[in-house]
Amino acid sequence: DIQVTQSPSSLSASVGDRVTITCQASHDITNYLIWYQQKPGKAPKLLIYDASDLETGVPSRFSGSGSGTEFTFTITSLQPEDVATYYCQQYDIVPWSFGQGTKLEIK
Amino acid sequence: HVQLQESGPGLVKPSQTLSLTCTVSNGSISSGSYYWNWIRQPAGKGLEWIGRIYTSGSTDYNPSLKSRVTISIDTSKNQFSLKLTSVTAADTAMYYCSMYYYHSGRWWFDPWGQGTLVTVSS
């Protein structure tokens, strides 16, 4: 099975800040990585697929990069509505596996 | 996008079988080459992929649950289902269904269902 290690587990930043979250896969997953945003009481929402492609309708302040085993998710200018928990997930090999999540808060 | 809606008992007794259904609307479960998934999330914790069923009926399960899980498709009702046997309190979670498919050179991930909370308790 592929293990996905996400960090940090929590993050506090100010409105307008640049925020970065990383995920490391235990094996090469090429670019088969998704980033989800989950707000309390809601299902996860797809933001980024194929490691770096922005889902239609998602604001351009969200971006993803990386390939192989190292991946990065960035919010270029944090907004109040971005408060949520963010997850990465690999879909290269079953069983799919998720990162542990990053809880993002506003200072 | 298709729309997905989970349903089933909210309370299951320990050692019994958890049975959930995901109803598909705005699309046919049997047309096209789709993967239908179940994912769960204990309260305050992370996400765990349970398994998937392909339109053809072939399945893949998480090895951690494989001995207890069955996912099936009912094309007549446009639904797919999850059965998890011998449940314990550790199976208490929000259960989500989702769908994805490959088309025009990329994978497409439709929005998940809203989820259904299952509590295992006597």
PDB file of C-alpha atoms in Angstrom:
ATOM      1  CA  ASP A   1       0.000   0.000   0.000  1.00  0.00           C
ATOM      2  CA  ILE A   2       1.076   3.584  -0.620  1.00  0.00           C
ATOM      3  CA  GLN A   3       1.402   5.758   2.484  1.00  0.00           C
ATOM      4  CA  VAL A   4       0.766   9.486   2.172  1.00  0.00           C
ATOM      5  CA  THR A   5       2.309  11.758   4.793  1.00  0.00           C
ATOM      6  CA  GLN A   6       0.843  15.247   5.005  1.00  0.00           C
ATOM      7  CA  SER A   7       2.222  18.183   6.968  1.00  0.00           C
ATOM      8  CA  PRO A   8       1.626  20.234   8.949  1.00  0.00           C
ATOM      9  CA  SER A   9      -1.361  18.807  10.811  1.00  0.00           C
ATOM     10  CA  SER A  10      -2.526  22.316  11.686  1.00  0.00           C
ATOM     11  CA  LEU A  11      -1.714  25.792  10.534  1.00  0.00           C
ATOM     12  CA  SER A  12      -2.664  29.278  11.634  1.00  0.00           C
ATOM     13  CA  ALA A  13      -2.130  32.192   9.268  1.00  0.00           C
ATOM     14  CA  SER A  14      -3.334  35.729   8.665  1.00  0.00           C
ATOM     15  CA  VAL A  15      -5.626  36.915   5.917  1.00  0.00           C
ATOM     16  CA  GLY A  16      -3.507  37.632   2.867  1.00  0.00           C
ATOM     17  CA  ASP A  17      -0.741  35.214   3.856  1.00  0.00           C
ATOM     18  CA  ARG A  18       0.729  32.588   1.585  1.00  0.00           C
ATOM     19  CA  VAL A  19       0.015  29.101   2.930  1.00  0.00           C
ATOM     20  CA  THR A  20       1.788  25.897   1.938  1.00  0.00           C
ATOM     21  CA  ILE A  21       0.939  22.277   2.727  1.00  0.00           C
ATOM     22  CA  THR A  22       3.024  19.309   1.662  1.00  0.00           C
ATOM     23  CA  CYS A  23       2.322  15.653   0.984  1.00  0.00           C
ATOM     24  CA  GLN A  24       4.869  12.914   0.564  1.00  0.00           C
ATOM     25  CA  ALA A  25       3.995   9.554  -0.972  1.00  0.00           C
ATOM     26  CA  SER A  26       5.870   6.393  -0.014  1.00  0.00           C
ATOM     27  CA  HIS A  27       6.151   5.374  -3.656  1.00  0.00           C
ATOM     28  CA  ASP A  28       6.217   7.181  -6.991  1.00  0.00           C
ATOM     29  CA  ILE A  29       2.630   8.086  -7.873  1.00  0.00           C
ATOM     30  CA  THR A  30       3.581  10.206 -10.909  1.00  0.00           C
ATOM     31  CA  ASN A  31       0.994  13.001 -10.733  1.00  0.00           C
ATOM     32  CA  TYR A  32      -2.026  11.034  -9.462  1.00  0.00           C
ATOM     33  CA  LEU A  33      -2.729  13.288  -6.514  1.00  0.00           C
ATOM     34  CA  ILE A  34      -5.822  15.215  -5.490  1.00  0.00           C
ATOM     35  CA  TRP A  35      -6.238  18.059  -3.018  1.00  0.00           C
ATOM     36  CA  TYR A  36      -9.567  18.371  -1.223  1.00  0.00           C
ATOM     37  CA  GLN A  37     -11.033  21.078   0.989  1.00  0.00           C
ATOM     38  CA  GLN A  38     -13.421  20.007   3.744  1.00  0.00           C
ATOM     39  CA  LYS A  39     -15.487  22.458   5.761  1.00  0.00           C
ATOM     40  CA  PRO A  40     -17.226  21.363   8.972  1.00  0.00           C
ATOM     41  CA  GLY A  41     -20.263  19.197   8.352  1.00  0.00           C
ATOM     42  CA  LYS A  42     -19.609  18.999   4.620  1.00  0.00           C
ATOM     43  CA  ALA A  43     -18.219  16.435   2.213  1.00  0.00           C
ATOM     44  CA  PRO A  44     -14.725  17.066   0.848  1.00  0.00           C
ATOM     45  CA  LYS A  45     -14.637  19.301  -2.216  1.00  0.00           C
ATOM     46  CA  LEU A  46     -12.203  18.735  -5.054  1.00  0.00           C
ATOM     47  CA  LEU A  47      -9.779  21.622  -5.597  1.00  0.00           C
ATOM     48  CA  ILE A  48      -6.827  20.183  -7.523  1.00  0.00           C
ATOM     49  CA  TYR A  49      -6.499  16.999  -9.580  1.00  0.00           C
ATOM     50  CA  ASP A  50      -3.503  15.468 -11.357  1.00  0.00           C
ATOM     51  CA  ALA A  51      -1.344  17.232  -8.742  1.00  0.00           C
ATOM     52  CA  SER A  52      -1.521  20.655 -10.370  1.00  0.00           C
ATOM     53  CA  ASP A  53      -4.728  21.088 -12.385  1.00  0.00           C
ATOM     54  CA  LEU A  54      -7.310  23.438 -10.935  1.00  0.00           C
ATOM     55  CA  GLU A  55     -10.862  22.105 -10.873  1.00  0.00           C
ATOM     56  CA  THR A  56     -13.364  24.259 -12.758  1.00  0.00           C
ATOM     57  CA  GLY A  57     -14.785  27.029 -10.584  1.00  0.00           C
ATOM     58  CA  VAL A  58     -12.041  26.880  -7.951  1.00  0.00           C
ATOM     59  CA  PRO A  59     -10.395  30.263  -7.261  1.00  0.00           C
ATOM     60  CA  SER A  60      -6.979  30.759  -8.799  1.00  0.00           C
ATOM     61  CA  ARG A  61      -5.382  31.498  -5.416  1.00  0.00           C
ATOM     62  CA  PHE A  62      -5.314  27.716  -4.955  1.00  0.00           C
ATOM     63  CA  SER A  63      -2.556  25.786  -6.709  1.00  0.00           C
ATOM     64  CA  GLY A  64      -0.722  22.503  -6.588  1.00  0.00           C
ATOM     65  CA  SER A  65       2.642  21.277  -7.765  1.00  0.00           C
ATOM     66  CA  GLY A  66       4.923  18.279  -7.641  1.00  0.00           C
ATOM     67  CA  SER A  67       5.307  14.819  -9.081  1.00  0.00           C
ATOM     68  CA  GLY A  68       6.686  11.477  -8.078  1.00  0.00           C
ATOM     69  CA  THR A  69       6.647  11.468  -4.288  1.00  0.00           C
ATOM     70  CA  GLU A  70       6.720  15.154  -3.277  1.00  0.00           C
ATOM     71  CA  PHE A  71       3.725  17.444  -3.629  1.00  0.00           C
ATOM     72  CA  THR A  72       2.822  20.942  -2.510  1.00  0.00           C
ATOM     73  CA  PHE A  73      -0.483  22.761  -2.149  1.00  0.00           C
ATOM     74  CA  THR A  74      -0.466  26.556  -1.940  1.00  0.00           C
ATOM     75  CA  ILE A  75      -2.972  29.278  -1.188  1.00  0.00           C
ATOM     76  CA  THR A  76      -1.346  32.486  -2.424  1.00  0.00           C
ATOM     77  CA  SER A  77      -3.488  34.942  -0.447  1.00  0.00           C
ATOM     78  CA  LEU A  78      -5.461  33.410   2.394  1.00  0.00           C
ATOM     79  CA  GLN A  79      -9.111  34.445   2.640  1.00  0.00           C
ATOM     80  CA  PRO A  80     -11.464  34.008   5.619  1.00  0.00           C
ATOM     81  CA  GLU A  81     -13.567  31.518   3.658  1.00  0.00           C
ATOM     82  CA  ASP A  82     -10.520  29.251   3.271  1.00  0.00           C
ATOM     83  CA  VAL A  83     -10.819  28.097   6.879  1.00  0.00           C
ATOM     84  CA  ALA A  84     -11.158  24.333   6.473  1.00  0.00           C
ATOM     85  CA  THR A  85      -9.298  21.059   6.664  1.00  0.00           C
ATOM     86  CA  TYR A  86      -7.302  20.156   3.566  1.00  0.00           C
ATOM     87  CA  TYR A  87      -6.504  16.606   2.468  1.00  0.00           C
ATOM     88  CA  CYS A  88      -4.311  15.145  -0.215  1.00  0.00           C
ATOM     89  CA  GLN A  89      -5.136  11.761  -1.715  1.00  0.00           C
ATOM     90  CA  GLN A  90      -3.291   9.484  -4.106  1.00  0.00           C
ATOM     91  CA  TYR A  91      -5.248   7.665  -6.788  1.00  0.00           C
ATOM     92  CA  ASP A  92      -2.427   5.893  -8.559  1.00  0.00           C
ATOM     93  CA  ILE A  93      -2.759   2.534  -6.840  1.00  0.00           C
ATOM     94  CA  VAL A  94      -5.577   0.951  -4.842  1.00  0.00           C
ATOM     95  CA  PRO A  95      -6.145   1.106  -1.994  1.00  0.00           C
ATOM     96  CA  TRP A  96      -6.443   4.840  -2.386  1.00  0.00           C
ATOM     97  CA  SER A  97      -4.855   6.622   0.549  1.00  0.00           C
ATOM     98  CA  PHE A  98      -5.305  10.030   2.093  1.00  0.00           C
ATOM     99  CA  GLY A  99      -3.014  12.335   3.956  1.00  0.00           C
ATOM    100  CA  GLN A 100      -3.820  12.932   7.603  1.00  0.00           C
ATOM    101  CA  GLY A 101      -5.267  16.374   6.903  1.00  0.00           C
ATOM    102  CA  THR A 102      -4.215  19.957   7.655  1.00  0.00           C
ATOM    103  CA  LYS A 103      -6.551  22.096   9.726  1.00  0.00           C
ATOM    104  CA  LEU A 104      -6.204  25.687   8.556  1.00  0.00           C
ATOM    105  CA  GLU A 105      -7.262  28.542  10.812  1.00  0.00           C
ATOM    106  CA  ILE A 106      -7.113  32.324  10.647  1.00  0.00           C
ATOM    107  CA  LYS A 107      -4.972  34.177  13.200  1.00  0.00           C
TER     108      LYS A 107
ATOM    109  CA  HIS B   1     -22.353  15.796 -12.751  1.00  0.00           C
ATOM    110  CA  VAL B   2     -24.325  12.960 -11.290  1.00  0.00           C
ATOM    111  CA  GLN B   3     -25.834  13.498  -7.865  1.00  0.00           C
ATOM    112  CA  LEU B   4     -25.223  10.969  -5.116  1.00  0.00           C
ATOM    113  CA  GLN B   5     -27.282  10.374  -1.985  1.00  0.00           C
ATOM    114  CA  GLU B   6     -26.363   7.957   0.774  1.00  0.00           C
ATOM    115  CA  SER B   7     -29.040   6.265   2.859  1.00  0.00           C
ATOM    116  CA  GLY B   8     -29.338   3.586   5.491  1.00  0.00           C
ATOM    117  CA  PRO B   9     -29.768   2.963   9.201  1.00  0.00           C
ATOM    118  CA  GLY B  10     -28.093   5.506  11.421  1.00  0.00           C
ATOM    119  CA  LEU B  11     -27.657   3.023  14.265  1.00  0.00           C
ATOM    120  CA  VAL B  12     -26.266  -0.504  14.030  1.00  0.00           C
ATOM    121  CA  LYS B  13     -25.647  -2.903  16.886  1.00  0.00           C
ATOM    122  CA  PRO B  14     -22.192  -4.357  17.466  1.00  0.00           C
ATOM    123  CA  SER B  15     -21.502  -7.609  15.584  1.00  0.00           C
ATOM    124  CA  GLN B  16     -24.304  -6.867  13.110  1.00  0.00           C
ATOM    125  CA  THR B  17     -24.053  -5.864   9.453  1.00  0.00           C
ATOM    126  CA  LEU B  18     -23.974  -2.255   8.306  1.00  0.00           C
ATOM    127  CA  SER B  19     -25.874  -1.771   5.038  1.00  0.00           C
ATOM    128  CA  LEU B  20     -25.844   1.481   3.094  1.00  0.00           C
ATOM    129  CA  THR B  21     -27.107   2.499  -0.319  1.00  0.00           C
ATOM    130  CA  CYS B  22     -25.969   5.263  -2.637  1.00  0.00           C
ATOM    131  CA  THR B  23     -28.636   6.428  -5.073  1.00  0.00           C
ATOM    132  CA  VAL B  24     -27.445   7.931  -8.338  1.00  0.00           C
ATOM    133  CA  SER B  25     -29.446  10.665 -10.057  1.00  0.00           C
ATOM    134  CA  ASN B  26     -28.835  12.740 -13.194  1.00  0.00           C
ATOM    135  CA  GLY B  27     -27.138   9.764 -14.767  1.00  0.00           C
ATOM    136  CA  SER B  28     -27.201   6.006 -15.263  1.00  0.00           C
ATOM    137  CA  ILE B  29     -25.093   3.799 -13.046  1.00  0.00           C
ATOM    138  CA  SER B  30     -24.628   1.290 -15.846  1.00  0.00           C
ATOM    139  CA  SER B  31     -23.818   3.496 -18.824  1.00  0.00           C
ATOM    140  CA  GLY B  32     -20.215   4.458 -19.310  1.00  0.00           C
ATOM    141  CA  SER B  33     -17.079   3.305 -17.525  1.00  0.00           C
ATOM    142  CA  TYR B  34     -17.443   4.514 -13.992  1.00  0.00           C
ATOM    143  CA  TYR B  35     -15.923   3.668 -10.628  1.00  0.00           C
ATOM    144  CA  TRP B  36     -18.305   3.901  -7.699  1.00  0.00           C
ATOM    145  CA  ASN B  37     -16.631   4.358  -4.310  1.00  0.00           C
ATOM    146  CA  TRP B  38     -17.282   4.241  -0.585  1.00  0.00           C
ATOM    147  CA  ILE B  39     -15.194   6.343   1.808  1.00  0.00           C
ATOM    148  CA  ARG B  40     -15.642   6.866   5.527  1.00  0.00           C
ATOM    149  CA  GLN B  41     -14.582   9.363   8.156  1.00  0.00           C
ATOM    150  CA  PRO B  42     -14.822   8.902  11.927  1.00  0.00           C
ATOM    151  CA  ALA B  43     -15.808  12.072  13.725  1.00  0.00           C
ATOM    152  CA  GLY B  44     -12.869  14.450  14.010  1.00  0.00           C
ATOM    153  CA  LYS B  45     -10.579  12.115  12.101  1.00  0.00           C
ATOM    154  CA  GLY B  46      -9.266  11.563   8.592  1.00  0.00           C
ATOM    155  CA  LEU B  47     -10.634   9.872   5.497  1.00  0.00           C
ATOM    156  CA  GLU B  48     -10.443   6.145   4.751  1.00  0.00           C
ATOM    157  CA  TRP B  49     -11.159   4.629   1.347  1.00  0.00           C
ATOM    158  CA  ILE B  50     -13.309   1.523   1.771  1.00  0.00           C
ATOM    159  CA  GLY B  51     -13.518   0.245  -1.785  1.00  0.00           C
ATOM    160  CA  ARG B  52     -14.917   0.644  -5.275  1.00  0.00           C
ATOM    161  CA  ILE B  53     -16.990  -1.151  -7.860  1.00  0.00           C
ATOM    162  CA  TYR B  54     -16.586  -0.713 -11.585  1.00  0.00           C
ATOM    163  CA  THR B  55     -19.553  -0.508 -13.951  1.00  0.00           C
ATOM    164  CA  SER B  56     -18.772  -4.087 -15.010  1.00  0.00           C
ATOM    165  CA  GLY B  57     -19.164  -5.260 -11.419  1.00  0.00           C
ATOM    166  CA  SER B  58     -15.502  -5.845 -10.604  1.00  0.00           C
ATOM    167  CA  THR B  59     -14.473  -4.671  -7.151  1.00  0.00           C
ATOM    168  CA  ASP B  60     -11.444  -3.530  -5.177  1.00  0.00           C
ATOM    169  CA  TYR B  61     -11.395  -3.262  -1.403  1.00  0.00           C
ATOM    170  CA  ASN B  62      -9.126  -1.759   1.202  1.00  0.00           C
ATOM    171  CA  PRO B  63      -7.142  -4.709   2.607  1.00  0.00           C
ATOM    172  CA  SER B  64      -7.807  -3.412   6.111  1.00  0.00           C
ATOM    173  CA  LEU B  65     -11.529  -4.091   5.608  1.00  0.00           C
ATOM    174  CA  LYS B  66     -11.556  -6.648   2.815  1.00  0.00           C
ATOM    175  CA  SER B  67     -12.696  -9.604   4.915  1.00  0.00           C
ATOM    176  CA  ARG B  68     -15.814  -7.713   6.013  1.00  0.00           C
ATOM    177  CA  VAL B  69     -16.781  -5.592   2.985  1.00  0.00           C
ATOM    178  CA  THR B  70     -19.002  -6.185  -0.010  1.00  0.00           C
ATOM    179  CA  ILE B  71     -19.849  -3.514  -2.577  1.00  0.00           C
ATOM    180  CA  SER B  72     -22.505  -4.273  -5.181  1.00  0.00           C
ATOM    181  CA  ILE B  73     -24.484  -2.553  -7.927  1.00  0.00           C
ATOM    182  CA  ASP B  74     -28.249  -2.658  -8.528  1.00  0.00           C
ATOM    183  CA  THR B  75     -28.765  -1.304 -12.036  1.00  0.00           C
ATOM    184  CA  SER B  76     -32.551  -1.634 -11.822  1.00  0.00           C
ATOM    185  CA  LYS B  77     -32.601   0.882  -8.958  1.00  0.00           C
ATOM    186  CA  ASN B  78     -29.640   2.975 -10.156  1.00  0.00           C
ATOM    187  CA  GLN B  79     -27.949   2.339  -6.833  1.00  0.00           C
ATOM    188  CA  PHE B  80     -24.813   0.815  -5.416  1.00  0.00           C
ATOM    189  CA  SER B  81     -24.482  -0.579  -1.932  1.00  0.00           C
ATOM    190  CA  LEU B  82     -22.056  -1.213   0.895  1.00  0.00           C
ATOM    191  CA  LYS B  83     -22.242  -4.073   3.371  1.00  0.00           C
ATOM    192  CA  LEU B  84     -19.849  -4.220   6.299  1.00  0.00           C
ATOM    193  CA  THR B  85     -20.155  -7.236   8.558  1.00  0.00           C
ATOM    194  CA  SER B  86     -19.272  -7.784  12.206  1.00  0.00           C
ATOM    195  CA  VAL B  87     -19.207  -4.086  13.022  1.00  0.00           C
ATOM    196  CA  THR B  88     -17.670  -2.615  16.159  1.00  0.00           C
ATOM    197  CA  ALA B  89     -17.552   0.871  17.628  1.00  0.00           C
ATOM    198  CA  ALA B  90     -14.499   1.504  15.434  1.00  0.00           C
ATOM    199  CA  ASP B  91     -16.829   1.448  12.413  1.00  0.00           C
ATOM    200  CA  THR B  92     -18.757   4.466  13.701  1.00  0.00           C
ATOM    201  CA  ALA B  93     -18.221   7.117  11.043  1.00  0.00           C
ATOM    202  CA  MET B  94     -19.674   9.332   8.350  1.00  0.00           C
ATOM    203  CA  TYR B  95     -19.936   7.235   5.205  1.00  0.00           C
ATOM    204  CA  TYR B  96     -19.631   8.897   1.800  1.00  0.00           C
ATOM    205  CA  CYS B  97     -20.156   7.630  -1.729  1.00  0.00           C
ATOM    206  CA  SER B  98     -18.396   9.063  -4.752  1.00  0.00           C
ATOM    207  CA  MET B  99     -17.841   8.437  -8.448  1.00  0.00           C
ATOM    208  CA  TYR B 100     -15.017   8.957 -10.900  1.00  0.00           C
ATOM    209  CA  TYR B 101     -14.260   8.076 -14.485  1.00  0.00           C
ATOM    210  CA  TYR B 102     -11.667   8.457 -17.219  1.00  0.00           C
ATOM    211  CA  HIS B 103     -12.491  10.535 -20.264  1.00  0.00           C
ATOM    212  CA  SER B 104     -10.595  12.620 -22.806  1.00  0.00           C
ATOM    213  CA  GLY B 105      -7.205  11.965 -21.323  1.00  0.00           C
ATOM    214  CA  ARG B 106      -7.918  12.624 -17.660  1.00  0.00           C
ATOM    215  CA  TRP B 107      -9.711  11.339 -14.592  1.00  0.00           C
ATOM    216  CA  TRP B 108     -12.897  13.142 -13.566  1.00  0.00           C
ATOM    217  CA  PHE B 109     -14.093  13.217  -9.958  1.00  0.00           C
ATOM    218  CA  ASP B 110     -17.752  14.085  -9.435  1.00  0.00           C
ATOM    219  CA  PRO B 111     -18.883  15.686  -6.172  1.00  0.00           C
ATOM    220  CA  TRP B 112     -19.320  13.291  -3.265  1.00  0.00           C
ATOM    221  CA  GLY B 113     -22.637  12.553  -1.626  1.00  0.00           C
ATOM    222  CA  GLN B 114     -23.426  14.544   1.503  1.00  0.00           C
ATOM    223  CA  GLY B 115     -22.651  11.546   3.688  1.00  0.00           C
ATOM    224  CA  THR B 116     -24.618   9.504   6.181  1.00  0.00           C
ATOM    225  CA  LEU B 117     -23.658   9.035   9.814  1.00  0.00           C
ATOM    226  CA  VAL B 118     -23.590   5.500  11.131  1.00  0.00           C
ATOM    227  CA  THR B 119     -23.187   4.843  14.836  1.00  0.00           C
ATOM    228  CA  VAL B 120     -22.375   1.383  16.137  1.00  0.00           C
ATOM    229  CA  SER B 121     -23.827   0.987  19.595  1.00  0.00           C
ATOM    230  CA  SER B 122     -25.996  -1.395  21.558  1.00  0.00           C
TER     231      SER B 122
END
